[in-house]
N, CA and C atoms as an extended XYZ file, in Angstrom:
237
Properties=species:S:1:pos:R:3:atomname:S:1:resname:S:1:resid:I:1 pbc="F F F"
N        36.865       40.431       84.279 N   UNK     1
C        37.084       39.066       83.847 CA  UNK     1
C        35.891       38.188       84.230 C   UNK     1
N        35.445       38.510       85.690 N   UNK     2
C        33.995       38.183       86.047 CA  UNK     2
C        33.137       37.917       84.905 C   UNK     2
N        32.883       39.233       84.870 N   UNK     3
C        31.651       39.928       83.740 CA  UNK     3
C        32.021       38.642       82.546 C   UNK     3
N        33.413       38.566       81.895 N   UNK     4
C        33.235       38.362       80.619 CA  UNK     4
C        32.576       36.643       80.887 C   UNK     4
N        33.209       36.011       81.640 N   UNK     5
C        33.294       34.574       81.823 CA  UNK     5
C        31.257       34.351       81.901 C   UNK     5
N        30.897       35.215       82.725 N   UNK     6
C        29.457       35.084       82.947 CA  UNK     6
C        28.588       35.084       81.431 C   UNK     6
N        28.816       36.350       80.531 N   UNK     7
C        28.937       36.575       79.488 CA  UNK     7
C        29.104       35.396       78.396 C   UNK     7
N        30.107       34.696       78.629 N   UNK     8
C        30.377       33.431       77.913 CA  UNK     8
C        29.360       32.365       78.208 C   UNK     8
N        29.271       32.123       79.627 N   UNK     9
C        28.676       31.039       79.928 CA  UNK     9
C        27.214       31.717       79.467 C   UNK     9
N        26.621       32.694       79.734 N   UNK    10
C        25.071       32.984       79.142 CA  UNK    10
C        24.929       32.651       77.299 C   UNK    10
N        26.240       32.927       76.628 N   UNK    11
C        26.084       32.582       75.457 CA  UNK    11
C        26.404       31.264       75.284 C   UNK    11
N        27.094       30.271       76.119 N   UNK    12
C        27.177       28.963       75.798 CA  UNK    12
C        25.648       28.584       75.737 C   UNK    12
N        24.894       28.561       77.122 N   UNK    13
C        23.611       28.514       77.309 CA  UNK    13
C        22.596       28.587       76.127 C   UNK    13
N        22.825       29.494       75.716 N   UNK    14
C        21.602       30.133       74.463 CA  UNK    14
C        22.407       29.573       73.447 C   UNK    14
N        23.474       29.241       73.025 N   UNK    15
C        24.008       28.381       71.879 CA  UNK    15
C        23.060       27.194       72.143 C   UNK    15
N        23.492       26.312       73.358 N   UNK    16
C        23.186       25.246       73.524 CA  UNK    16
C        21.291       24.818       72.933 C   UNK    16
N        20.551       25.976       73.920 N   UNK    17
C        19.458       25.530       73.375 CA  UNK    17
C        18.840       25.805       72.262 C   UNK    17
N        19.829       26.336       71.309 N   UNK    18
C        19.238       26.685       69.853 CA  UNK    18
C        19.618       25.695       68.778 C   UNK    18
N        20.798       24.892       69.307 N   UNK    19
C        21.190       23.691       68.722 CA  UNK    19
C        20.107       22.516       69.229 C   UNK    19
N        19.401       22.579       70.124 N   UNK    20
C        18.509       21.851       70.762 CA  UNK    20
C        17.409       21.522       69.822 C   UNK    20
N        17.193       22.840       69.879 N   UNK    21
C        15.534       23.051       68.632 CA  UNK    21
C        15.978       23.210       67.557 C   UNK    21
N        17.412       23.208       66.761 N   UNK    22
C        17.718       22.955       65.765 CA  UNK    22
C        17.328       21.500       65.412 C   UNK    22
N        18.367       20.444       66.423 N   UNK    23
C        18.270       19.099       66.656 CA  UNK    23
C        16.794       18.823       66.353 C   UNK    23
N        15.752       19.472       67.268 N   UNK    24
C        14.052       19.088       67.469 CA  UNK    24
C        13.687       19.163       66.066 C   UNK    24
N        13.552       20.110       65.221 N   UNK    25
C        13.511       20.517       64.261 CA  UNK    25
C        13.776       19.510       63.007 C   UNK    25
N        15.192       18.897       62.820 N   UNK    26
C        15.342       17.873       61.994 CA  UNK    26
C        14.878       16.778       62.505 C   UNK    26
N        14.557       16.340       64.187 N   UNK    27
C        14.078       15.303       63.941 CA  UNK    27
C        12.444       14.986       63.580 C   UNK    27
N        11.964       16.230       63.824 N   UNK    28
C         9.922       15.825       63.443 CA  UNK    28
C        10.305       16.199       62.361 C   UNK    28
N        11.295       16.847       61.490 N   UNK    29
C        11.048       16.845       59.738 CA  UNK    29
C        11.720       15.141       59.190 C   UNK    29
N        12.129       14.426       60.059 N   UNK    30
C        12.577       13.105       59.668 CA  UNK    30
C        11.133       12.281       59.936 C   UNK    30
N        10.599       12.554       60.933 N   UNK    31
C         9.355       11.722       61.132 CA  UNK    31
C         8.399       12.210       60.443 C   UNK    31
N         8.171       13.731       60.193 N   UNK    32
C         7.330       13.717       59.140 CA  UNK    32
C         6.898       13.246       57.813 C   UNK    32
N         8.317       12.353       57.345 N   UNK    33
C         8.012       11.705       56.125 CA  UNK    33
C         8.928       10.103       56.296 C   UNK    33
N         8.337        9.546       57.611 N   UNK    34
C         8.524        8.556       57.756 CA  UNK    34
C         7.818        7.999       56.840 C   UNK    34
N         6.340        8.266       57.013 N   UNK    35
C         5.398        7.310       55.865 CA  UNK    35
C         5.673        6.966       54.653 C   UNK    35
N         6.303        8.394       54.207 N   UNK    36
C         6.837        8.543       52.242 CA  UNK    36
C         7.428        7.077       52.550 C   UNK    36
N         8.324        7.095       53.465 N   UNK    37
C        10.089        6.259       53.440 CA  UNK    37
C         9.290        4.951       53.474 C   UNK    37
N         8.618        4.327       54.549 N   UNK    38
C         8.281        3.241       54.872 CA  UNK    38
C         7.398        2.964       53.134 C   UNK    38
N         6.297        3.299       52.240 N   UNK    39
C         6.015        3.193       51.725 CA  UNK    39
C         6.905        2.661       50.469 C   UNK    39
N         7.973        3.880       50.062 N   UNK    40
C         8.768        3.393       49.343 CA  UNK    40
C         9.620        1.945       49.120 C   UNK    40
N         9.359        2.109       51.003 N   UNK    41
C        10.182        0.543       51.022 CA  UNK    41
C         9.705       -0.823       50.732 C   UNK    41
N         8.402       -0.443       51.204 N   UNK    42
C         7.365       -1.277       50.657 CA  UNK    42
C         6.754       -1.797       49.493 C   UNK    42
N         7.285       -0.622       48.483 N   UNK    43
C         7.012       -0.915       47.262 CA  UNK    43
C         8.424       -1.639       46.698 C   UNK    43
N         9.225       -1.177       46.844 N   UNK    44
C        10.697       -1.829       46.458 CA  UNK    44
C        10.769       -3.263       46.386 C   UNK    44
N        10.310       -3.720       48.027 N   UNK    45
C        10.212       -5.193       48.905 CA  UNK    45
C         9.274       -5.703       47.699 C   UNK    45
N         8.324       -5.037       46.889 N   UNK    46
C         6.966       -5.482       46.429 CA  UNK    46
C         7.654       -5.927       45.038 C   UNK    46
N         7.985       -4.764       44.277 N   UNK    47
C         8.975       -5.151       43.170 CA  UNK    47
C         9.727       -6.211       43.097 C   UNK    47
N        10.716       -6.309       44.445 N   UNK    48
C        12.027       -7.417       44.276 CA  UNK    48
C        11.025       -8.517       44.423 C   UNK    48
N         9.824       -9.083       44.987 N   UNK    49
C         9.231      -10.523       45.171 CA  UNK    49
C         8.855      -10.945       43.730 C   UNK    49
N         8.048       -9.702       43.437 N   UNK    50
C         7.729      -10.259       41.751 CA  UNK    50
C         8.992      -10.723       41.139 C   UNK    50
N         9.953       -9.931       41.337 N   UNK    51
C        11.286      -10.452       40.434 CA  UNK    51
C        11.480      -12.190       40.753 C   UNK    51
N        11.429      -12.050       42.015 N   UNK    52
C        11.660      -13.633       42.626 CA  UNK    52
C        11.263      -14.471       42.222 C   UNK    52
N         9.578      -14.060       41.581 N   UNK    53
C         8.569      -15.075       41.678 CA  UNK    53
C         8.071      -15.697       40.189 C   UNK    53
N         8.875      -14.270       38.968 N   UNK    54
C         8.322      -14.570       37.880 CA  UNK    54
C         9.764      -16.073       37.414 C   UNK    54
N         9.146      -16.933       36.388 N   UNK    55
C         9.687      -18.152       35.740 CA  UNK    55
C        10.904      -17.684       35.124 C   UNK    55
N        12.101      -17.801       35.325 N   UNK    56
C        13.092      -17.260       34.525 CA  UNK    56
C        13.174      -18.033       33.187 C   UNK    56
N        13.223      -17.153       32.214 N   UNK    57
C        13.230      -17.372       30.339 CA  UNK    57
C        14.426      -18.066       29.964 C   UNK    57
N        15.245      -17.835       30.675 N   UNK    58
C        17.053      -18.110       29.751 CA  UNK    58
C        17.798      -18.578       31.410 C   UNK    58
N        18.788      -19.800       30.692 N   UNK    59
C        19.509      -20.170       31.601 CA  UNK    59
C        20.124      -18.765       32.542 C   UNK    59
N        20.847      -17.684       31.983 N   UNK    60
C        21.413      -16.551       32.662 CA  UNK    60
C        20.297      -15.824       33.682 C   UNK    60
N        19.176      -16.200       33.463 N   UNK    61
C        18.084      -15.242       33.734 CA  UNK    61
C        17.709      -16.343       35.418 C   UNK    61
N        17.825      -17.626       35.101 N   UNK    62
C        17.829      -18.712       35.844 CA  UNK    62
C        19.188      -19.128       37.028 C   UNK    62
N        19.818      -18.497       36.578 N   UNK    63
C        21.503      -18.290       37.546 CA  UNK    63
C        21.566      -16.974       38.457 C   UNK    63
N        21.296      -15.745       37.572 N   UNK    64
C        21.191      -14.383       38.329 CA  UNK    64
C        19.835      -14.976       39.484 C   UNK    64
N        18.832      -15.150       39.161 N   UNK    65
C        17.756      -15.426       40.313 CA  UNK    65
C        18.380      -16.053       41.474 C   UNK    65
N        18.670      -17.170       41.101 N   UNK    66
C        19.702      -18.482       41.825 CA  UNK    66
C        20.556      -17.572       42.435 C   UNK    66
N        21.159      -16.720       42.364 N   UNK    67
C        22.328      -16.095       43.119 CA  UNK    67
C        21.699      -15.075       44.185 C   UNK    67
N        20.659      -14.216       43.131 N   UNK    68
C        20.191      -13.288       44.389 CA  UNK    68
C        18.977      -14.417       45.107 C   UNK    68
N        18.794      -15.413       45.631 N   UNK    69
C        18.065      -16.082       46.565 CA  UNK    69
C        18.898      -16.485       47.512 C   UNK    69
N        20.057      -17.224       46.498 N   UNK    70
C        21.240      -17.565       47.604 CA  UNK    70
C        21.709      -16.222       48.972 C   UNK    70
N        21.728      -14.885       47.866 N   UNK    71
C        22.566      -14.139       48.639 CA  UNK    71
C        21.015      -13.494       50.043 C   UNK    71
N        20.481      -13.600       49.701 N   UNK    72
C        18.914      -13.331       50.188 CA  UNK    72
C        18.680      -14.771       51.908 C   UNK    72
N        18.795      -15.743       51.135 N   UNK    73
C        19.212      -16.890       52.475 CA  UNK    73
C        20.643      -16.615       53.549 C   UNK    73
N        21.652      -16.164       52.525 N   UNK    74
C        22.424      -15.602       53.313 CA  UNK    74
C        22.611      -14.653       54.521 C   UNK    74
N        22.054      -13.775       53.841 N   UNK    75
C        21.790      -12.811       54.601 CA  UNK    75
C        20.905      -13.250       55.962 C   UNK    75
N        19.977      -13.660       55.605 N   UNK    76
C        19.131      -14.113       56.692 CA  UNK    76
C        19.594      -14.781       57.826 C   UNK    76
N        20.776      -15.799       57.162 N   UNK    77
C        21.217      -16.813       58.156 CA  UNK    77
C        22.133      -16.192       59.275 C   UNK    77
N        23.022      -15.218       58.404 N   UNK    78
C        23.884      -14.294       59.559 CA  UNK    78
C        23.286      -13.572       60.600 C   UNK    78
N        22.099      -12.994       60.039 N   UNK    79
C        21.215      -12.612       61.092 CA  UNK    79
C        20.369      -12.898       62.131 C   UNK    79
């Protein structure tokens, strides 16, 4: 019963640190394409300003803007 319990605990052990460097593993493949991510976001942020910034054509076009600025101040203020 010795034996087995020792047995167990050596395989908890070696579970443990293979979930470790599993863990290690996804996290430098998450940082490895931090840049992609941050970039993307950057371009997005870049997109939505132009949206902001161009003259809206049509009253509807002039209300949707109006709403996403509102909801845009909003946001900010809660934060």
């Amino acid at each position: 019963m010795d034996e087995q319990l020792a047995d167990l605990s050596a395989q908890e052990i070696t579970l443990k640190q293979e979930m470790e460097m599993v863990t290690d593993q996804s996290l430098l493949s998450a940082l490895n394409q931090w840049e992609e991510h941050a970039l993307e976001y950057f371009s997005d942020l870049k997109v939505g300003l132009l949206e902001l910034n161009t003259v809206p054509q049509t009253d509807e076009e002039r209300l949707e803007q109006f709403e996403l600025k509102r909801k845009i101040v909003n946001t900010l203020v809660e934060k």
